[in-house]
CSV table of C-alpha atoms and ligand atoms in Angstrom, one decimal:
chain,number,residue,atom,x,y,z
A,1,UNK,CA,119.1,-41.6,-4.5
A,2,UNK,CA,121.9,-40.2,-2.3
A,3,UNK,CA,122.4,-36.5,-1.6
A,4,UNK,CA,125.0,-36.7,-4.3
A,5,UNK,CA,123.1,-37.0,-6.9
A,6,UNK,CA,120.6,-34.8,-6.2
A,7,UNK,CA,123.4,-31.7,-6.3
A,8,UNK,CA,123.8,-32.9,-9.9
A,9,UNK,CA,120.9,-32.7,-11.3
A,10,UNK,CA,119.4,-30.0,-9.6
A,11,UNK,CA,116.8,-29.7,-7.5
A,12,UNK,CA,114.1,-29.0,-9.4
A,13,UNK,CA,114.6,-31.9,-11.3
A,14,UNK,CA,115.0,-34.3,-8.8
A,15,UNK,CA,111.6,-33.3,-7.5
A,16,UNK,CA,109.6,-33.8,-10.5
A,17,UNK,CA,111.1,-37.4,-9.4
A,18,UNK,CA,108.4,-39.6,-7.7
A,19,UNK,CA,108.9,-39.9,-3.8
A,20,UNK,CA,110.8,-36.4,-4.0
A,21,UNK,CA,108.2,-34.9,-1.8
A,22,UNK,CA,108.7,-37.0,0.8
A,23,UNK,CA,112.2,-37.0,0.9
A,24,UNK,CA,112.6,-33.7,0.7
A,25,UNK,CA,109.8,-32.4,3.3
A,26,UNK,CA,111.6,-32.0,6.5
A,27,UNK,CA,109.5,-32.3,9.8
A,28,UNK,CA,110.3,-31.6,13.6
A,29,UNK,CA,108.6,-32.2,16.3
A,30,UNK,CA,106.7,-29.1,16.1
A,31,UNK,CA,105.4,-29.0,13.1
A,32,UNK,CA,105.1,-32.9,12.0
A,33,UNK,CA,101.3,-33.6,11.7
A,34,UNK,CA,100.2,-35.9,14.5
A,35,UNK,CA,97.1,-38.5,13.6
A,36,UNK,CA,95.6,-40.0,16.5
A,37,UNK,CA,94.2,-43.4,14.8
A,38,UNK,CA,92.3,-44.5,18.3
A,39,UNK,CA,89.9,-42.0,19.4
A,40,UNK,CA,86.1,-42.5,20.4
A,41,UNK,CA,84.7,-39.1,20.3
A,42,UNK,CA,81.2,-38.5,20.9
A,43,UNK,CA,79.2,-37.5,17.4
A,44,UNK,CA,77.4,-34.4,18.5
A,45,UNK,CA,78.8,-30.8,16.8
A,46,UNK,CA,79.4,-29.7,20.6
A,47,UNK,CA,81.9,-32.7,21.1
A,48,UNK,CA,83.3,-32.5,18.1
A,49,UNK,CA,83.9,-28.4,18.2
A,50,UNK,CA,85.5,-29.6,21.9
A,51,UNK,CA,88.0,-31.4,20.2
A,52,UNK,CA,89.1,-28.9,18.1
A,53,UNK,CA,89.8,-26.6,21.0
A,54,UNK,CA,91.5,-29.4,22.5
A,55,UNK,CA,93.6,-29.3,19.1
A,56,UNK,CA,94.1,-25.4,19.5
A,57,UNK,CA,95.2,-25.6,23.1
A,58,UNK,CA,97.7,-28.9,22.3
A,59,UNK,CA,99.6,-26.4,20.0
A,60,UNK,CA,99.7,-23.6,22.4
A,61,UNK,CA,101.0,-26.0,25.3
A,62,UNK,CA,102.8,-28.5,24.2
A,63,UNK,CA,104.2,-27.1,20.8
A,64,UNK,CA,102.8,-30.0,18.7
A,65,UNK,CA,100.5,-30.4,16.2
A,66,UNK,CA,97.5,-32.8,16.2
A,67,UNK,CA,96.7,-33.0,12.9
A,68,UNK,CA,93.6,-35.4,12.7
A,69,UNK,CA,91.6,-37.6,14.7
A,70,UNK,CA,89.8,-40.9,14.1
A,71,UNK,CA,86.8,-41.6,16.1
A,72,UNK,CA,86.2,-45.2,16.2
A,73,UNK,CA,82.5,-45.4,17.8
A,74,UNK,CA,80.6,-46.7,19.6
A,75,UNK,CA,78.6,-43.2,18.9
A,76,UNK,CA,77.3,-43.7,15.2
A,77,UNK,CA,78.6,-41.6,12.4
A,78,UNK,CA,77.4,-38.1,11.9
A,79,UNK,CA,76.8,-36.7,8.8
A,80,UNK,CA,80.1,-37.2,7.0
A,81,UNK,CA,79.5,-34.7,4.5
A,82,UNK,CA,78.5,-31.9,7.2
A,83,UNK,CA,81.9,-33.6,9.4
A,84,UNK,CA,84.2,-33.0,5.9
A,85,UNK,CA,82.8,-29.5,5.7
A,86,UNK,CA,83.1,-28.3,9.7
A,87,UNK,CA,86.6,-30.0,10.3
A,88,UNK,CA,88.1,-29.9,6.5
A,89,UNK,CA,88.8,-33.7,7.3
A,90,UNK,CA,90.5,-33.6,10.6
A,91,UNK,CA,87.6,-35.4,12.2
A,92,UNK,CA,87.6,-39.0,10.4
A,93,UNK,CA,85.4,-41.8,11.4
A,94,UNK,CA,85.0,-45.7,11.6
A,95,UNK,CA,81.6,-47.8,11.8
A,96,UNK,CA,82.1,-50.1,14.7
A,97,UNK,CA,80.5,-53.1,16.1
A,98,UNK,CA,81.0,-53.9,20.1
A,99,UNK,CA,78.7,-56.0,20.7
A,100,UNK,CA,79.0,-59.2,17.9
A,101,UNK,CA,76.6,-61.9,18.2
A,102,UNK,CA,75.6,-64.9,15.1
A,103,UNK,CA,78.1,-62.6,13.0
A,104,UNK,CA,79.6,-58.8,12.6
A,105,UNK,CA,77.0,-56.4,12.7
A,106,UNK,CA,77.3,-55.3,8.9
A,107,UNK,CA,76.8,-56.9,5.6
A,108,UNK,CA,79.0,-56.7,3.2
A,109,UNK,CA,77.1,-54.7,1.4
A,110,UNK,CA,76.4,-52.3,4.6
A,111,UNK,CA,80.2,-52.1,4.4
A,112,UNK,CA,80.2,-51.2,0.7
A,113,UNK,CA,77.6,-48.3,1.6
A,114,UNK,CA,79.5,-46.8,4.0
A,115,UNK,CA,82.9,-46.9,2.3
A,116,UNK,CA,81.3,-44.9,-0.2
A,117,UNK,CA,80.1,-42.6,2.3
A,118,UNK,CA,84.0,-42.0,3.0
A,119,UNK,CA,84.6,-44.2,6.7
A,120,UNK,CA,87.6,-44.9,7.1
A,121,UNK,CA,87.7,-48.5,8.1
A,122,UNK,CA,85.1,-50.6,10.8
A,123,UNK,CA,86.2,-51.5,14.4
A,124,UNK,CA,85.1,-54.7,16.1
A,125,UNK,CA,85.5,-55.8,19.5
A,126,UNK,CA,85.4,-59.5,20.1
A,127,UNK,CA,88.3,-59.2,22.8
A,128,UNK,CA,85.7,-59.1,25.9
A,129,UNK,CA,85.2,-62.5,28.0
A,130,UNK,CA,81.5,-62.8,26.3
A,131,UNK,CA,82.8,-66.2,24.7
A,132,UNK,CA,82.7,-64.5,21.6
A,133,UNK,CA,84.6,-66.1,18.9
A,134,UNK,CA,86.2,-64.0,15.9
A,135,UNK,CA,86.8,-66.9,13.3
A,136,UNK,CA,83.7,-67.9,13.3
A,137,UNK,CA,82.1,-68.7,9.9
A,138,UNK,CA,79.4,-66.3,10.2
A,139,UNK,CA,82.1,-63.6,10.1
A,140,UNK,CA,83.9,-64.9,6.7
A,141,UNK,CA,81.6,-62.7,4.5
A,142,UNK,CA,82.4,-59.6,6.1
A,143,UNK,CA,86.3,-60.1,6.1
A,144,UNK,CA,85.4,-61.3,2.8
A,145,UNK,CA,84.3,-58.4,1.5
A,146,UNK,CA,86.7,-55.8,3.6
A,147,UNK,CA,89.4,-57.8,1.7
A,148,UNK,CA,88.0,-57.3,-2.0
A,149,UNK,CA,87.0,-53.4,-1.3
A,150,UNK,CA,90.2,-52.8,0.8
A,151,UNK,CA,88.4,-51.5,4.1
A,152,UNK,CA,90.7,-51.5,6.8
A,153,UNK,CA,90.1,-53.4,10.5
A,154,UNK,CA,90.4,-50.3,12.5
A,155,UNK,CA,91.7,-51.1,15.9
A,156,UNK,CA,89.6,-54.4,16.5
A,157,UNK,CA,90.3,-55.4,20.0
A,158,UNK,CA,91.5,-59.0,20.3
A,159,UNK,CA,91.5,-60.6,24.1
A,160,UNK,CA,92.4,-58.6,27.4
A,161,UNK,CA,95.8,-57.6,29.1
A,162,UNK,CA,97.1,-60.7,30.0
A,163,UNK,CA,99.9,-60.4,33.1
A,164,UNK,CA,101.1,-61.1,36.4
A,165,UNK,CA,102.8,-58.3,37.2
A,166,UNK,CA,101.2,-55.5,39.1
A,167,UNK,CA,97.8,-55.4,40.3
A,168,UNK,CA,95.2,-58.1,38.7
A,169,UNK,CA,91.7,-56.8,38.5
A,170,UNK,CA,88.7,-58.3,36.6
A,171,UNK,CA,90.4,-56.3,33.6
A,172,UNK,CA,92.7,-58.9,32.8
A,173,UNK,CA,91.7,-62.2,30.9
A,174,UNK,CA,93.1,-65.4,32.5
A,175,UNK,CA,95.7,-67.1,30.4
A,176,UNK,CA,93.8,-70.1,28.8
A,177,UNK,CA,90.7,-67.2,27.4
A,178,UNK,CA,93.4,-64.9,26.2
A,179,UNK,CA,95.3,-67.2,24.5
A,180,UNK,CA,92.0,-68.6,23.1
A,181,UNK,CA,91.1,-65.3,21.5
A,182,UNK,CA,94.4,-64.5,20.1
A,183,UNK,CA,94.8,-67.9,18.3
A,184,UNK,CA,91.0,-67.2,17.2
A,185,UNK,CA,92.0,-63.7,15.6
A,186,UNK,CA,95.4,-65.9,14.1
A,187,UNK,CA,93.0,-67.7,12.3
A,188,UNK,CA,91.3,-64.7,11.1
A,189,UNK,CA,94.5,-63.5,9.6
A,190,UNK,CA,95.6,-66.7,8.2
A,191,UNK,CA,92.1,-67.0,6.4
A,192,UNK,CA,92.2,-63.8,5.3
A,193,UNK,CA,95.6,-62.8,4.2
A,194,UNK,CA,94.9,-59.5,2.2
A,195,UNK,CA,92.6,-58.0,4.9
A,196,UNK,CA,95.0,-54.6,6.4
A,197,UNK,CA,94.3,-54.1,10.0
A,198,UNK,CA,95.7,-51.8,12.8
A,199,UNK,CA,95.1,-53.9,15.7
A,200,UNK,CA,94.2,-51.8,19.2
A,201,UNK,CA,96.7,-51.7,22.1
A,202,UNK,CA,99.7,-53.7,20.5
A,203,UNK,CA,97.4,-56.4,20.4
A,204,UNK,CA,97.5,-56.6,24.2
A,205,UNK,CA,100.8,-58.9,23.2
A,206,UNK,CA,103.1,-55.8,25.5
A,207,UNK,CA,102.6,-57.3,28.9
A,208,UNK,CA,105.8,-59.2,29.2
A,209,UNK,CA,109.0,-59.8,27.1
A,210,UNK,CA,107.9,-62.7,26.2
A,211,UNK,CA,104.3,-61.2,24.9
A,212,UNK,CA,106.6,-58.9,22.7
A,213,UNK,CA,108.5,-62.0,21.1
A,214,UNK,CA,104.8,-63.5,20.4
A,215,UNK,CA,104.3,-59.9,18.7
A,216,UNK,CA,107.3,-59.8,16.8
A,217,UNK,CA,106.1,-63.5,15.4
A,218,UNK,CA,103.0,-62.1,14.5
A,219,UNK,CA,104.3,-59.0,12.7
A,220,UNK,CA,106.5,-61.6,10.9
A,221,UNK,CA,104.1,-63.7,10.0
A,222,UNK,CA,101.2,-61.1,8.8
A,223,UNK,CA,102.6,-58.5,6.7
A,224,UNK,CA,99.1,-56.8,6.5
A,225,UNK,CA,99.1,-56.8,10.4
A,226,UNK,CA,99.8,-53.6,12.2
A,227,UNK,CA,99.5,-51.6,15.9
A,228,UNK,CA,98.3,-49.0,17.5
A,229,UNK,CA,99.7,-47.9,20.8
A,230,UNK,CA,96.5,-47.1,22.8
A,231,UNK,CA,96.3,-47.0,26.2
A,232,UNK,CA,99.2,-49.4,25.8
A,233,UNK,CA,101.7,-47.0,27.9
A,234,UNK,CA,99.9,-47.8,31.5
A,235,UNK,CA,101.1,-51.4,30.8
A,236,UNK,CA,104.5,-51.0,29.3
A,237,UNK,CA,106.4,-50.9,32.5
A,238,UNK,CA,106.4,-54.4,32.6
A,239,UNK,CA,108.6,-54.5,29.3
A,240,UNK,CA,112.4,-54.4,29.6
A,241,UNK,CA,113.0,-50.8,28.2
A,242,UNK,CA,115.5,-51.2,25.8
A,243,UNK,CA,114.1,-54.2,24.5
A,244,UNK,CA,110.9,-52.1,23.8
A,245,UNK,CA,112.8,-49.2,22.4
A,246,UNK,CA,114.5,-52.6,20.2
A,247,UNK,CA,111.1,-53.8,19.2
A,248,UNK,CA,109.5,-50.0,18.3
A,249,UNK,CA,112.8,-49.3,15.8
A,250,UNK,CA,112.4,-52.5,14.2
A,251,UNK,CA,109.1,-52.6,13.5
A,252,UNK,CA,109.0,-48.5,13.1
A,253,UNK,CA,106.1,-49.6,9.6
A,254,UNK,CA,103.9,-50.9,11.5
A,255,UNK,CA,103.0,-48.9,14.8
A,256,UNK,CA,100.7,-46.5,14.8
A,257,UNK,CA,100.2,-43.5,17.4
A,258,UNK,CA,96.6,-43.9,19.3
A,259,UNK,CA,95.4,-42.7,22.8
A,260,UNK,CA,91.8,-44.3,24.0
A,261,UNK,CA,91.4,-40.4,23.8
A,262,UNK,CA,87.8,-40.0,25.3
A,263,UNK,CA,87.8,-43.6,26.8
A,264,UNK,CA,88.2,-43.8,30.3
A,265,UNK,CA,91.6,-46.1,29.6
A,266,UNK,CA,93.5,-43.3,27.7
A,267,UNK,CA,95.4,-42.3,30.9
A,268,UNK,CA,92.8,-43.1,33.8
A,269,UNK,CA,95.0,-41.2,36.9
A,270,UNK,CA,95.3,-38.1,34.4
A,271,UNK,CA,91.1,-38.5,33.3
A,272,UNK,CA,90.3,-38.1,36.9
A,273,UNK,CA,92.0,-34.5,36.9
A,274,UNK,CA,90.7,-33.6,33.2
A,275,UNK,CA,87.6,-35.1,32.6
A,276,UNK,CA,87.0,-32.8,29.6
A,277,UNK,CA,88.0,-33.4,25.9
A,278,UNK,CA,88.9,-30.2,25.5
A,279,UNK,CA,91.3,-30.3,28.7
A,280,UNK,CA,93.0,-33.4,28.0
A,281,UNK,CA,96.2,-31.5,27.0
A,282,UNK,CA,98.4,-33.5,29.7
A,283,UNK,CA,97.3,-37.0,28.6
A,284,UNK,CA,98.6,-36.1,25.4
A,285,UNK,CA,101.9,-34.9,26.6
A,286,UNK,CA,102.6,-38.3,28.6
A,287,UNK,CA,102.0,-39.9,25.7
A,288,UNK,CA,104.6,-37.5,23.5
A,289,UNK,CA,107.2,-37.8,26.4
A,290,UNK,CA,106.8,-41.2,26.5
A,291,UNK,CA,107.5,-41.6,23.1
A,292,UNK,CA,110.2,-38.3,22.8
A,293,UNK,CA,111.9,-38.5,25.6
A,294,UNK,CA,113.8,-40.4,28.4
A,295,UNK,CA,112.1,-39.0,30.9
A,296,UNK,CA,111.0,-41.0,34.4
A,297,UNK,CA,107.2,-40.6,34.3
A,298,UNK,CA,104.3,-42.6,35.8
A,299,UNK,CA,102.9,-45.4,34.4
A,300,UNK,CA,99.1,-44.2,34.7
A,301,UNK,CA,97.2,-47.0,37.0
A,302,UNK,CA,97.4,-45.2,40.4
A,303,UNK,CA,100.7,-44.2,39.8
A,304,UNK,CA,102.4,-47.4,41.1
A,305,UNK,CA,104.9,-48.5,38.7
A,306,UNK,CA,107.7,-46.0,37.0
A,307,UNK,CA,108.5,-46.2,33.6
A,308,UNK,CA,111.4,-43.6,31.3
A,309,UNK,CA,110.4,-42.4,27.7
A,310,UNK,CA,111.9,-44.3,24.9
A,311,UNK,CA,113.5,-41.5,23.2
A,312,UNK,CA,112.3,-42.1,19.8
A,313,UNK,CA,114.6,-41.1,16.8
A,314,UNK,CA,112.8,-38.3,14.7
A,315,UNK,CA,112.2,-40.7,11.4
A,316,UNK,CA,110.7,-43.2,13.7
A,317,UNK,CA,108.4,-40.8,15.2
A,318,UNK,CA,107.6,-39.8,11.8
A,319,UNK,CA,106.1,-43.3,10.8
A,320,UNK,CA,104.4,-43.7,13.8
A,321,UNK,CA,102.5,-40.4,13.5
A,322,UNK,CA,101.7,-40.2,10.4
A,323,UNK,CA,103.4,-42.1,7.8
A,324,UNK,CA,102.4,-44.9,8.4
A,325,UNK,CA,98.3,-43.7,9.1
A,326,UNK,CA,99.1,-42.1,5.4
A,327,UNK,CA,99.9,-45.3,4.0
A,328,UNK,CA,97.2,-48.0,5.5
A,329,UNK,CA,93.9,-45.8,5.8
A,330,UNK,CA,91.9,-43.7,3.1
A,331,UNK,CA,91.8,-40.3,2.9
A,332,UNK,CA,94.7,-39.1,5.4
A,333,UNK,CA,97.3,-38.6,2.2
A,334,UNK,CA,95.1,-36.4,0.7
A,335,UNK,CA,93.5,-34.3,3.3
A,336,UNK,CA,97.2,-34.2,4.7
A,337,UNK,CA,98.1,-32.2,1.7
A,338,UNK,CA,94.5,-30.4,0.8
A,339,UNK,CA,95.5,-28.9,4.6
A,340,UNK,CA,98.9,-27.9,3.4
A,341,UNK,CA,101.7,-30.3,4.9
A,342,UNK,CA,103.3,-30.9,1.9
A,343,UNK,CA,101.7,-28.8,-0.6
A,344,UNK,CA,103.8,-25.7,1.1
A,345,UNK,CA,106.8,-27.2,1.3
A,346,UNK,CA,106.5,-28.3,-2.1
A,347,UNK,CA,105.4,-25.0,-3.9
A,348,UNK,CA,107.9,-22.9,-2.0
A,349,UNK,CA,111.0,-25.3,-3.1
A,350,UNK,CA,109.3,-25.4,-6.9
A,351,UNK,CA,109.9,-21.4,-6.5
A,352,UNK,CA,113.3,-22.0,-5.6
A,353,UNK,CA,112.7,-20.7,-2.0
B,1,ZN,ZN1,89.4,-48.0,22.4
């Protein structure tokens, strides 16, 4: 509906319209709600009450609001009800398995369970060289059954950081391995067409130009596949910029903002400096600027390589922090709005504010 119409048949019409909400709820960088979907917090109350300071002092410093947090493991869920009740749902968490053998670590009726319990979706991690292989036929059930109840993949990790630009360390898989486990979690998705997942660190497919072209034919191919960007900035430098910035516009519906928060890979020369959660208030800002701005920053691995921010444009930074997190997992919409994102907005144009 163009602003046009909307003049003519007056606003408070047009928002008893479905979508009018959106639309109509204007965010800036200051007060857009952030969702970090790649987090692995620790499950003790002392952590968790740590993160929420971290919260506090990301708004006093860097003017921005992180709204919500997923922890992804490998700590075991707390008590979700006590968690809903202490953090009003800006704590969320996944059940996670790292260390698959004969199979994923949870039935599918273990996954039923714990849906109902209200996690969000269950991480795996067959991406380390343990020969592990995703498309197994042990693992059908599972997918199976996240398919038919809609639980999302939350940030499995599929192979290493391929590359052969800038330092090579035991970090990154050799070609033939990597290429192995990829076309092992293509399988996955071709089997499984309706399962939704968020795939960790751009799929480790951002090490090269030509890794983002095998990216792009992935998001093609997969609608249900998406991304999330953590710890992916240390690596980008090795992309051509623009064709990055290209690649982040185009596919603005499917990326998803993430850090590693809590992991020693979220920004490892800035960890060294701020080992605590609750002081991890400059990781987060290379992360915004990188994504903001066109600034020249570090890449984060000792400082050796340069990269400049891509300069996002505002509804694109929009999607990627949290309309897109509201769209693919549980829960967010609605806790979004119980915490008063939209609600305000809402009410206060209803009373013609
Ligand atoms: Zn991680």
């Amino acid at each position: 509906m163009s602003r046009h119409r909307i003049g003519a048949l007056g606003i408070a019409a047009w928002l008893a319209l479905g979508g009018a909400a959106r639309a109509e709820t204007k965010f800036t960088l200051e007060t857009m709600p952030r969702i970090d979907v790649h987090t692995h917090i620790g499950n003790t109350w002392e952590t968790l009450d740590e993160v929420m300071e971290l919260r506090k002092a990301i708004r006093e410093q860097l003017h921005a609001d992180l709204a919500m947090f997923i922890s992804l493991g490998r700590a075991e869920p707390p008590d979700m009800d006590e968690l809903r009740k202490r953090y009003q749902g800006r704590i969320q968490w996944c059940i996670s398995d790292f260390t698959i053998k004969d199979g994923l670590r949870f039935s599918p009726q273990e996954l039923t369970e714990w849906q109902k319990r209200g996690v969000m979706g269950f991480k795996f991690y067959p991406g380390w060289d343990r020969g592990v292989q995703i498309d197994l036929p042990a693992n059908d059930p599972t997918f199976d059954r996240m398919e038919q109840i809609g639980m999302v993949a939350a940030s499995p990790h599929v192979a290493n950081p391929c590359g052969t630009f800038g330092r090579r360390t035991e970090w990154f898989a050799e070609p033939v391995e990597f290429w192995r486990q990829q076309h092992a979690w293509e399988n996955v998705l071709k089997k499984h067409p309706r399962l939704v997942v968020v795939n960790a660190h751009m799929l480790w497919l951002c090490y090269s130009d030509e890794q983002l072209d095998y990216l792009r034919y992935m998001l093609k191919t997969y609608p249900n596949l998406n991304v999330d960007l953590a710890t992916v900035p240390i690596f980008l430098h090795a992309v051509g910029r623009d064709n990055l910035r290209a690649f982040m516009i185009e596919y603005a519906d499917r990326i998803l903002f993430g850090t590693d928060l809590a992991s020693k890979w979220f920004v490892p020369e800035l960890d060294k400096k701020f080992p605590k959660i609750k002081d991890k208030v400059p990781q987060y800002q290379r992360y915004f600027e990188f994504l903001e701005t066109a600034k020249e920053m570090p890449s984060g691995i000792k400082d050796e390589h340069k990269m400049r921010g891509l300069a996002l444009p505002l509804d694109v930074l929009e999607k990627i922090y949290f309309r897109n997190a509201m769209r693919i997992y549980p829960h967010i919409a609605d806790t979004l709005k119980q915490l008063g994102y939209f609600g305000k907005v809402e009410s206060k144009k209803a009373a013609g504010e």
